[in-house]
GROMACS .gro file of C-alpha atoms in nm:
model
  420
    1MET     CA    1  -0.019   0.020   0.024
    2SER     CA    2   0.136   0.375  -0.074
    3ARG     CA    3   0.221   0.628   0.163
    4PRO     CA    4  -0.096   0.841   0.033
    5HIS     CA    5  -0.268   0.528   0.090
    6ILE     CA    6  -0.173   0.461   0.436
    7ARG     CA    7  -0.177   0.831   0.528
    8LYS     CA    8  -0.554   0.863   0.430
    9LEU     CA    9  -0.631   0.563   0.653
   10VAL     CA   10  -0.451   0.679   0.943
   11ARG     CA   11  -0.706   1.005   0.891
   12TYR     CA   12  -0.995   0.872   0.840
   13TYR     CA   13  -0.941   0.668   1.206
   14CYS     CA   14  -0.778   0.962   1.351
   15LEU     CA   15  -1.125   1.190   1.268
   16LEU     CA   16  -1.319   0.907   1.421
   17ASP     CA   17  -1.167   0.887   1.739
   18ALA     CA   18  -1.196   1.281   1.791
   19GLU     CA   19  -1.588   1.215   1.728
   20LEU     CA   20  -1.616   0.926   1.985
   21ASN     CA   21  -1.383   1.145   2.222
   22ARG     CA   22  -1.592   1.462   2.183
   23LYS     CA   23  -1.919   1.235   2.287
   24GLY     CA   24  -1.677   1.130   2.618
   25ARG     CA   25  -1.667   0.699   2.521
   26PRO     CA   26  -1.361   0.653   2.346
   27PHE     CA   27  -1.277   0.332   2.143
   28THR     CA   28  -1.172   0.002   2.364
   29GLU     CA   29  -0.876  -0.229   2.255
   30GLU     CA   30  -1.131  -0.448   2.027
   31GLU     CA   31  -1.339  -0.113   1.884
   32GLU     CA   32  -0.977  -0.005   1.752
   33ARG     CA   33  -0.892  -0.356   1.599
   34TYR     CA   34  -1.295  -0.391   1.449
   35ILE     CA   35  -1.247  -0.029   1.304
   36LYS     CA   36  -0.939  -0.044   1.134
   37ARG     CA   37  -0.987  -0.341   0.981
   38ILE     CA   38  -1.297  -0.228   0.816
   39ILE     CA   39  -1.139   0.086   0.692
   40ALA     CA   40  -0.825  -0.131   0.517
   41TYR     CA   41  -1.104  -0.304   0.338
   42ASN     CA   42  -1.319   0.002   0.231
   43LEU     CA   43  -1.031   0.132   0.124
   44CYS     CA   44  -0.831  -0.210  -0.004
   45ARG     CA   45  -1.193  -0.223  -0.267
   46ARG     CA   46  -1.234   0.084  -0.356
   47LEU     CA   47  -0.808   0.064  -0.547
   48ARG     CA   48  -0.941  -0.299  -0.687
   49SER     CA   49  -1.203  -0.081  -0.856
   50HIS     CA   50  -0.995   0.198  -0.951
   51ALA     CA   51  -0.712  -0.049  -1.066
   52ARG     CA   52  -0.945  -0.276  -1.307
   53GLN     CA   53  -1.110   0.033  -1.448
   54HIS     CA   54  -0.750   0.198  -1.555
   55ALA     CA   55  -0.711  -0.172  -1.726
   56ARG     CA   56  -1.043  -0.159  -1.917
   57LEU     CA   57  -0.921   0.195  -2.050
   58ALA     CA   58  -0.584   0.102  -2.120
   59SER     CA   59  -0.746  -0.219  -2.314
   60ARG     CA   60  -0.954   0.014  -2.541
   61ARG     CA   61  -0.683   0.246  -2.660
   62GLN     CA   62  -0.494   0.180  -2.957
   63PRO     CA   63  -0.120   0.151  -2.980
   64ARG     CA   64   0.072   0.425  -3.169
   65ARG     CA   65   0.180   0.311  -3.438
   66TRP     CA   66   0.495   0.443  -3.538
   67HIS     CA   67   0.721   0.787  -3.301
   68VAL     CA   68   0.704   0.958  -3.635
   69ARG     CA   69   0.549   0.995  -3.974
   70PRO     CA   70   0.702   0.807  -4.274
   71ILE     CA   71   0.623   1.062  -4.458
   72PHE     CA   72   0.875   1.307  -4.206
   73GLN     CA   73   1.130   1.069  -4.209
   74ASP     CA   74   1.298   1.181  -4.508
   75ARG     CA   75   1.244   1.512  -4.457
   76GLU     CA   76   1.652   1.557  -4.492
   77ILE     CA   77   1.601   1.459  -4.846
   78TYR     CA   78   1.258   1.563  -5.018
   79GLY     CA   79   1.198   1.872  -4.746
   80ALA     CA   80   1.141   2.192  -4.949
   81TRP     CA   81   1.393   2.317  -4.738
   82PHE     CA   82   1.673   2.052  -4.849
   83SER     CA   83   1.549   1.990  -5.243
   84LEU     CA   84   1.328   2.252  -5.340
   85VAL     CA   85   1.529   2.570  -5.236
   86PRO     CA   86   1.879   2.537  -5.313
   87VAL     CA   87   1.771   2.445  -5.658
   88MET     CA   88   1.581   2.775  -5.679
   89ARG     CA   89   1.876   2.953  -5.519
   90GLU     CA   90   2.162   2.875  -5.752
   91SER     CA   91   1.958   2.842  -6.098
   92ASP     CA   92   1.605   3.029  -6.080
   93PRO     CA   93   1.604   3.346  -5.824
   94ASP     CA   94   1.300   3.427  -5.969
   95GLU     CA   95   1.078   3.162  -5.863
   96PHE     CA   96   1.259   3.223  -5.536
   97PHE     CA   97   1.163   3.543  -5.495
   98ARG     CA   98   0.811   3.402  -5.601
   99PHE     CA   99   0.794   3.139  -5.345
  100PHE     CA  100   0.921   3.369  -5.066
  101ARG     CA  101   0.845   3.746  -5.170
  102MET     CA  102   1.262   3.806  -5.070
  103THR     CA  103   1.579   3.776  -5.316
  104PRO     CA  104   1.767   3.504  -5.241
  105ASP     CA  105   2.087   3.830  -5.094
  106CYS     CA  106   1.779   3.983  -4.875
  107PHE     CA  107   1.677   3.611  -4.713
  108ASP     CA  108   2.070   3.592  -4.657
  109TRP     CA  109   2.065   3.915  -4.476
  110LEU     CA  110   1.746   3.887  -4.274
  111LEU     CA  111   1.892   3.523  -4.180
  112GLN     CA  112   2.222   3.706  -4.010
  113GLN     CA  113   1.992   4.028  -3.880
  114VAL     CA  114   1.735   3.741  -3.646
  115GLU     CA  115   1.916   3.387  -3.676
  116PRO     CA  116   2.034   3.443  -3.305
  117PHE     CA  117   1.716   3.519  -3.187
  118ILE     CA  118   1.536   3.183  -3.360
  119THR     CA  119   1.746   2.943  -3.310
  120LYS     CA  120   1.733   2.643  -3.070
  121LYS     CA  121   1.975   2.458  -2.885
  122SER     CA  122   1.913   2.092  -2.764
  123ASN     CA  123   2.039   1.768  -2.671
  124ARG     CA  124   1.857   1.623  -3.033
  125LYS     CA  125   1.956   1.779  -3.406
  126SER     CA  126   1.710   2.127  -3.400
  127ILE     CA  127   1.561   2.257  -3.709
  128SER     CA  128   1.752   2.526  -3.842
  129ALA     CA  129   1.737   2.895  -3.834
  130GLY     CA  130   1.725   2.880  -4.185
  131GLU     CA  131   1.418   2.659  -4.254
  132ARG     CA  132   1.224   2.809  -3.972
  133LEU     CA  133   1.255   3.148  -4.114
  134ALA     CA  134   1.163   3.011  -4.459
  135ILE     CA  135   0.835   2.860  -4.315
  136THR     CA  136   0.754   3.125  -4.175
  137LEU     CA  137   0.805   3.365  -4.529
  138ARG     CA  138   0.664   3.103  -4.742
  139TYR     CA  139   0.297   3.138  -4.488
  140LEU     CA  140   0.357   3.496  -4.499
  141ALA     CA  141   0.399   3.467  -4.895
  142SER     CA  142   0.135   3.238  -4.921
  143GLY     CA  143  -0.139   3.284  -4.732
  144ASP     CA  144  -0.089   2.853  -4.742
  145SER     CA  145  -0.227   2.681  -4.445
  146GLN     CA  146  -0.017   2.541  -4.155
  147SER     CA  147  -0.143   2.160  -4.294
  148SER     CA  148  -0.012   2.230  -4.651
  149LEU     CA  149   0.269   2.393  -4.575
  150SER     CA  150   0.369   2.056  -4.340
  151TYR     CA  151   0.342   1.849  -4.659
  152LEU     CA  152   0.580   2.130  -4.812
  153PHE     CA  153   0.846   2.108  -4.572
  154ARG     CA  154   0.777   1.722  -4.389
  155LEU     CA  155   0.642   1.860  -4.044
  156SER     CA  156   0.464   1.794  -3.802
  157ASN     CA  157   0.093   2.082  -3.833
  158GLN     CA  158   0.223   2.104  -3.435
  159THR     CA  159   0.580   2.165  -3.530
  160ILE     CA  160   0.480   2.448  -3.828
  161SER     CA  161   0.245   2.604  -3.625
  162LYS     CA  162   0.506   2.644  -3.330
  163ILE     CA  163   0.794   2.807  -3.537
  164VAL     CA  164   0.547   3.039  -3.735
  165THR     CA  165   0.431   3.165  -3.407
  166GLU     CA  166   0.777   3.230  -3.270
  167THR     CA  167   0.962   3.355  -3.568
  168THR     CA  168   0.739   3.603  -3.641
  169ALA     CA  169   0.739   3.754  -3.300
  170LYS     CA  170   1.172   3.791  -3.354
  171PHE     CA  171   1.148   4.025  -3.644
  172PRO     CA  172   1.233   4.381  -3.601
  173MET     CA  173   0.960   4.615  -3.573
  174ARG     CA  174   0.660   4.493  -3.521
  175GLY     CA  175  -1.210   3.635  -2.906
  176SER     CA  176  -1.546   3.801  -2.942
  177GLU     CA  177  -1.439   4.113  -2.946
  178PHE     CA  178  -1.253   4.079  -3.242
  179TYR     CA  179  -1.591   4.030  -3.408
  180ASN     CA  180  -1.604   4.246  -3.721
  181TYR     CA  181  -1.917   4.348  -3.938
  182LYS     CA  182  -1.871   4.156  -4.216
  183GLY     CA  183  -1.943   3.847  -3.998
  184THR     CA  184  -1.565   3.701  -3.907
  185HIS     CA  185  -1.300   3.794  -3.623
  186SER     CA  186  -1.023   4.036  -3.769
  187ILE     CA  187  -0.741   4.227  -3.666
  188ILE     CA  188  -0.764   4.610  -3.671
  189LEU     CA  189  -0.389   4.738  -3.860
  190PHE     CA  190  -0.345   5.165  -3.824
  191ALA     CA  191  -0.051   5.308  -4.005
  192VAL     CA  192   0.077   5.611  -4.117
  193ALA     CA  193   0.327   5.544  -4.478
  194ASP     CA  194   0.525   5.797  -4.627
  195ALA     CA  195   0.572   5.930  -5.006
  196LYS     CA  196   0.806   5.614  -5.050
  197TYR     CA  197   0.542   5.397  -4.947
  198ARG     CA  198   0.739   5.315  -4.647
  199PHE     CA  199   0.476   5.240  -4.322
  200ILE     CA  200   0.699   5.524  -4.085
  201VAL     CA  201   0.379   5.431  -3.761
  202ALA     CA  202   0.246   5.122  -3.744
  203ASP     CA  203  -0.002   4.965  -3.463
  204ALA     CA  204  -0.191   4.648  -3.472
  205GLY     CA  205  -0.395   4.499  -3.186
  206ALA     CA  206  -0.745   4.698  -3.216
  207LYS     CA  207  -1.052   4.478  -3.171
  208GLY     CA  208  -1.244   4.382  -3.528
  209ARG     CA  209  -1.547   4.512  -3.359
  210GLU     CA  210  -1.415   4.837  -3.285
  211ALA     CA  211  -1.574   5.118  -3.448
  212ASP     CA  212  -1.303   5.277  -3.722
  213SER     CA  213  -1.285   5.607  -3.632
  214GLY     CA  214  -1.165   5.567  -3.287
  215VAL     CA  215  -0.908   5.348  -3.373
  216PHE     CA  216  -0.723   5.609  -3.423
  217ASP     CA  217  -0.779   5.834  -3.123
  218ARG     CA  218  -0.674   5.498  -2.840
  219SER     CA  219  -0.384   5.405  -3.045
  220THR     CA  220  -0.010   5.513  -2.902
  221PHE     CA  221   0.003   5.763  -3.210
  222GLY     CA  222  -0.339   5.927  -3.144
  223ASN     CA  223  -0.264   6.018  -2.799
  224LEU     CA  224   0.115   6.129  -2.902
  225PHE     CA  225  -0.053   6.373  -3.172
  226TYR     CA  226  -0.288   6.464  -2.936
  227SER     CA  227  -0.061   6.597  -2.626
  228HIS     CA  228   0.174   6.783  -2.948
  229SER     CA  229   0.406   6.500  -2.831
  230LEU     CA  230   0.569   6.386  -3.208
  231ARG     CA  231   0.832   6.583  -3.192
  232LEU     CA  232   0.693   6.713  -3.576
  233PRO     CA  233   0.942   6.963  -3.757
  234PRO     CA  234   0.903   7.352  -3.733
  235LEU     CA  235   0.646   7.584  -3.920
  236VAL     CA  236   0.837   7.680  -4.304
  237TYR     CA  237   0.772   8.019  -4.384
  238HIS     CA  238   0.602   8.036  -4.775
  239GLU     CA  239   0.675   8.342  -5.000
  240THR     CA  240   0.349   8.244  -5.195
  241ILE     CA  241   0.106   8.291  -4.962
  242ASP     CA  242   0.264   8.475  -4.716
  243SER     CA  243   0.254   8.237  -4.409
  244LEU     CA  244   0.365   7.964  -4.245
  245LEU     CA  245   0.322   7.661  -4.280
  246PRO     CA  246   0.297   7.293  -4.026
  247PHE     CA  247   0.395   6.995  -4.138
  248VAL     CA  248   0.050   6.783  -4.165
  249PHE     CA  249  -0.070   6.463  -4.181
  250VAL     CA  250  -0.339   6.341  -4.492
  251GLY     CA  251  -0.639   6.204  -4.405
  252ASP     CA  252  -1.010   6.161  -4.516
  253ASP     CA  253  -1.304   6.313  -4.371
  254ALA     CA  254  -1.397   6.097  -4.088
  255PHE     CA  255  -1.091   6.209  -3.892
  256PRO     CA  256  -1.121   6.534  -3.710
  257LEU     CA  257  -0.977   6.851  -3.810
  258ASN     CA  258  -0.651   6.985  -3.716
  259GLU     CA  259  -0.317   7.200  -3.758
  260HIS     CA  260  -0.131   6.917  -3.859
  261LEU     CA  261  -0.428   6.628  -3.997
  262MET     CA  262  -0.614   6.766  -4.288
  263LYS     CA  263  -0.958   6.638  -4.435
  264PRO     CA  264  -1.110   6.744  -4.765
  265TYR     CA  265  -1.396   7.002  -4.734
  266ASP     CA  266  -1.754   6.901  -4.633
  267PRO     CA  267  -1.934   6.919  -4.975
  268ASP     CA  268  -2.215   7.181  -4.918
  269GLU     CA  269  -2.561   6.989  -5.016
  270ARG     CA  270  -2.704   7.303  -5.155
  271ASP     CA  271  -2.460   7.477  -5.362
  272GLU     CA  272  -2.127   7.277  -5.506
  273LEU     CA  273  -1.764   7.370  -5.353
  274PRO     CA  274  -1.591   7.684  -5.425
  275VAL     CA  275  -1.285   7.624  -5.703
  276GLU     CA  276  -1.057   7.626  -5.447
  277ARG     CA  277  -1.209   7.387  -5.221
  278ALA     CA  278  -1.254   7.135  -5.517
  279VAL     CA  279  -0.876   7.187  -5.550
  280PHE     CA  280  -0.775   7.110  -5.220
  281ASN     CA  281  -0.988   6.806  -5.175
  282TYR     CA  282  -0.833   6.676  -5.563
  283ARG     CA  283  -0.482   6.723  -5.451
  284LEU     CA  284  -0.573   6.585  -5.113
  285SER     CA  285  -0.673   6.253  -5.279
  286LYS     CA  286  -0.389   6.255  -5.491
  287ALA     CA  287  -0.222   6.265  -5.144
  288ARG     CA  288  -0.428   6.046  -4.981
  289ARG     CA  289  -0.350   5.774  -5.321
  290VAL     CA  290   0.016   5.715  -5.178
  291VAL     CA  291  -0.174   5.562  -4.840
  292GLU     CA  292  -0.423   5.327  -5.080
  293ASN     CA  293  -0.094   5.227  -5.237
  294THR     CA  294   0.148   5.143  -4.968
  295PHE     CA  295  -0.126   4.930  -4.836
  296GLY     CA  296  -0.262   4.748  -5.173
  297ILE     CA  297   0.157   4.664  -5.194
  298LEU     CA  298   0.171   4.511  -4.862
  299SER     CA  299  -0.145   4.257  -4.890
  300ALA     CA  300  -0.017   4.164  -5.311
  301ARG     CA  301   0.331   4.070  -5.186
  302PHE     CA  302   0.177   3.891  -4.835
  303ARG     CA  303  -0.124   3.694  -4.922
  304ILE     CA  304  -0.158   3.601  -4.592
  305LEU     CA  305  -0.316   3.952  -4.506
  306ARG     CA  306  -0.611   3.865  -4.843
  307ARG     CA  307  -0.774   3.528  -4.621
  308SER     CA  308  -0.917   3.414  -4.298
  309ALA     CA  309  -0.634   3.278  -4.111
  310ILE     CA  310  -0.724   3.026  -3.795
  311VAL     CA  311  -0.454   3.202  -3.547
  312SER     CA  312  -0.435   3.329  -3.228
  313GLU     CA  313  -0.476   3.704  -3.104
  314THR     CA  314  -0.132   3.703  -3.085
  315LEU     CA  315   0.010   3.532  -3.377
  316GLY     CA  316  -0.242   3.739  -3.585
  317GLN     CA  317  -0.047   4.104  -3.449
  318ASN     CA  318   0.289   3.897  -3.496
  319ILE     CA  319   0.182   3.885  -3.888
  320ILE     CA  320   0.039   4.201  -3.911
  321LEU     CA  321   0.386   4.343  -3.778
  322SER     CA  322   0.634   4.177  -3.950
  323THR     CA  323   0.491   4.142  -4.287
  324CYS     CA  324   0.509   4.546  -4.273
  325ALA     CA  325   0.893   4.534  -4.113
  326LEU     CA  326   0.934   4.283  -4.455
  327HIS     CA  327   0.796   4.576  -4.646
  328ASN     CA  328   0.999   4.829  -4.506
  329LEU     CA  329   1.258   4.606  -4.537
  330HIS     CA  330   1.252   4.575  -4.942
  331LEU     CA  331   1.205   4.923  -5.006
  332MET     CA  332   1.433   5.034  -4.802
  333ARG     CA  333   1.679   4.763  -4.965
  334GLU     CA  334   1.554   4.862  -5.335
  335ASP     CA  335   1.612   5.258  -5.259
  336SER     CA  336   1.943   5.242  -5.356
  337ILE     CA  337   1.913   5.036  -5.693
  338PRO     CA  338   1.821   5.165  -6.066
  339PRO     CA  339   1.439   5.074  -6.122
  340LYS     CA  340   1.442   4.845  -6.354
  341GLN     CA  341   1.681   4.655  -6.110
  342ARG     CA  342   1.398   4.658  -5.864
  343VAL     CA  343   1.164   4.312  -5.792
  344TYR     CA  344   0.948   4.365  -5.497
  345LEU     CA  345   0.836   4.736  -5.671
  346PRO     CA  346   0.932   4.763  -6.066
  347PRO     CA  347   0.813   5.044  -6.242
  348GLY     CA  348   0.445   5.022  -6.278
  349PHE     CA  349   0.343   4.790  -5.964
  350ALA     CA  350   0.239   5.075  -5.727
  351ASP     CA  351   0.036   5.379  -5.980
  352THR     CA  352   0.181   5.629  -6.172
  353PHE     CA  353   0.004   5.967  -6.375
  354ARG     CA  354   0.086   6.018  -6.732
  355ALA     CA  355   0.218   6.389  -6.800
  356ASN     CA  356  -0.167   6.494  -6.808
  357GLY     CA  357  -0.232   6.417  -6.481
  358LYS     CA  358  -0.393   6.094  -6.565
  359LEU     CA  359  -0.403   5.848  -6.351
  360LYS     CA  360  -0.236   5.449  -6.456
  361ALA     CA  361  -0.317   5.180  -6.237
  362GLY     CA  362  -0.048   4.994  -6.049
  363ARG     CA  363  -0.031   4.643  -6.169
  364TRP     CA  364  -0.093   4.578  -5.767
  365ARG     CA  365  -0.427   4.631  -5.836
  366ASN     CA  366  -0.463   4.348  -6.049
  367LYS     CA  367  -0.325   4.117  -5.736
  368VAL     CA  368  -0.605   4.144  -5.570
  369PRO     CA  369  -0.962   4.055  -5.575
  370SER     CA  370  -1.185   4.426  -5.658
  371LEU     CA  371  -1.399   4.390  -5.367
  372GLU     CA  372  -1.044   4.415  -5.188
  373ARG     CA  373  -0.909   4.740  -5.379
  374THR     CA  374  -1.052   5.025  -5.179
  375ILE     CA  375  -0.829   5.001  -4.863
  376PHE     CA  376  -0.993   5.339  -4.710
  377ARG     CA  377  -1.349   5.217  -4.558
  378ARG     CA  378  -1.633   5.533  -4.582
  379LEU     CA  379  -1.551   5.563  -4.208
  380VAL     CA  380  -1.784   5.683  -3.905
  381ARG     CA  381  -1.736   6.074  -3.897
  382GLN     CA  382  -1.677   6.181  -3.506
  383GLU     CA  383  -1.638   6.559  -3.348
  384ILE     CA  384  -1.321   6.532  -3.150
  385PRO     CA  385  -1.388   6.855  -2.902
  386THR     CA  386  -1.184   7.109  -3.015
  387ALA     CA  387  -1.081   7.193  -2.645
  388ALA     CA  388  -0.941   6.890  -2.685
  389TRP     CA  389  -0.609   7.021  -2.965
  390GLY     CA  390  -0.488   7.271  -2.688
  391ILE     CA  391  -0.501   7.590  -2.981
  392ASN     CA  392  -0.742   7.818  -3.132
  393PRO     CA  393  -1.000   7.660  -3.253
  394LEU     CA  394  -1.014   7.863  -3.558
  395TYR     CA  395  -0.674   7.750  -3.602
  396PRO     CA  396  -0.666   7.433  -3.799
  397THR     CA  397  -0.933   7.579  -4.008
  398LEU     CA  398  -0.674   7.880  -4.144
  399VAL     CA  399  -0.429   7.593  -4.210
  400ARG     CA  400  -0.630   7.460  -4.425
  401GLU     CA  401  -0.705   7.778  -4.679
  402ASP     CA  402  -0.399   7.859  -4.657
  403PHE     CA  403  -0.291   7.512  -4.849
  404ALA     CA  404  -0.609   7.535  -5.099
  405GLU     CA  405  -0.472   7.916  -5.107
  406LEU     CA  406  -0.146   7.743  -5.212
  407PHE     CA  407  -0.270   7.490  -5.454
  408ILE     CA  408  -0.421   7.771  -5.640
  409ALA     CA  409  -0.083   8.008  -5.627
  410HIS     CA  410   0.131   7.684  -5.754
  411PRO     CA  411  -0.119   7.460  -5.937
  412VAL     CA  412  -0.101   7.159  -6.152
  413PRO     CA  413  -0.183   7.212  -6.482
  414TRP     CA  414  -0.424   6.888  -6.505
  415GLN     CA  415  -0.607   6.997  -6.185
  416TRP     CA  416  -0.831   7.264  -6.373
  417ASP     CA  417  -0.964   6.952  -6.564
  418GLU     CA  418  -1.071   6.825  -6.333
  419PRO     CA  419  -1.476   6.840  -6.243
  420MET     CA  420  -1.526   7.114  -6.005
   0.00000   0.00000   0.00000
């Protein structure tokens, strides 16, 4: 009999003895022997019953057929990392880029940066850092299921899932509450892009059920923006309009007007907009198209963002931030090479404008379904109390009028061809 069972027997006897002593009639010697025998007998019966039950359950279990499935045993011969990837690297760099959305040189550079963080040390032979990075990049580039990657790289589903979760959290930069109006669960990405299609701010994690108009205010960037803690450059004097102009962000009419955030003029239901306001809206929409292209290029290159994925909240955030980081990495590395030699953002992949101002749609639009082409949905308008700005409530309006005057004073030829 094991020690826990003996302790249980002693505890039963002590409880009974204490109860009788409290009533003033302790055990006699004969009663003590009798009680101990009954307790021991009942305890042994219970143990025998448990043993029989465990034996019946054990007989029903199917014996494990193998420790490692046969299709995974030849991973170092038939796995993509050992068979397909070396061939593409040596003889077909174009297919290597299509497979990983990354050139061989860029892959090697990124591996050098993250290898210390994703290398595993164990007594058994572990999966190399290069193979772990390759699995993650293929998952982000294709959006394939983890089961599909399991057959491609000859690793179990559990291993693939663990690799993707751990590796996406190592890139530099980076429930029901997520139920959105489309009937799915999603995470919102709030981002700011520059003129070269690079993300300068990326904030992922807002719940899909939240109103888009409030994501900006609750983000870290929004808090810094409203508290004037972004350390923006100082005002710049413009001789043409004899006025000081601040540096501004470009947004749509869902955002509040601010001295550092320009939004379009609201159309008047009774009359058409004055010419200067219509020109301002037109020029502002041209600038916003850069941001639309940024998101379009990102989703065209990393197709995991264009389909539903069965992932946890943490992995979802890691996927979004890691794809933004990879997007910036490609653009920065290609910034110093001639346009014709670029593979991530070659000429014509993003929207361009002809000499007459007419739009030439970028090729990324052909790679993204039509329903996904409009990145900016019509957001719910909101009004932010001007007291929260800590400035003269008329100042943002004056700044917008100064920019409208500047666009009239320094026009682009085709802006007058647009309907006013």
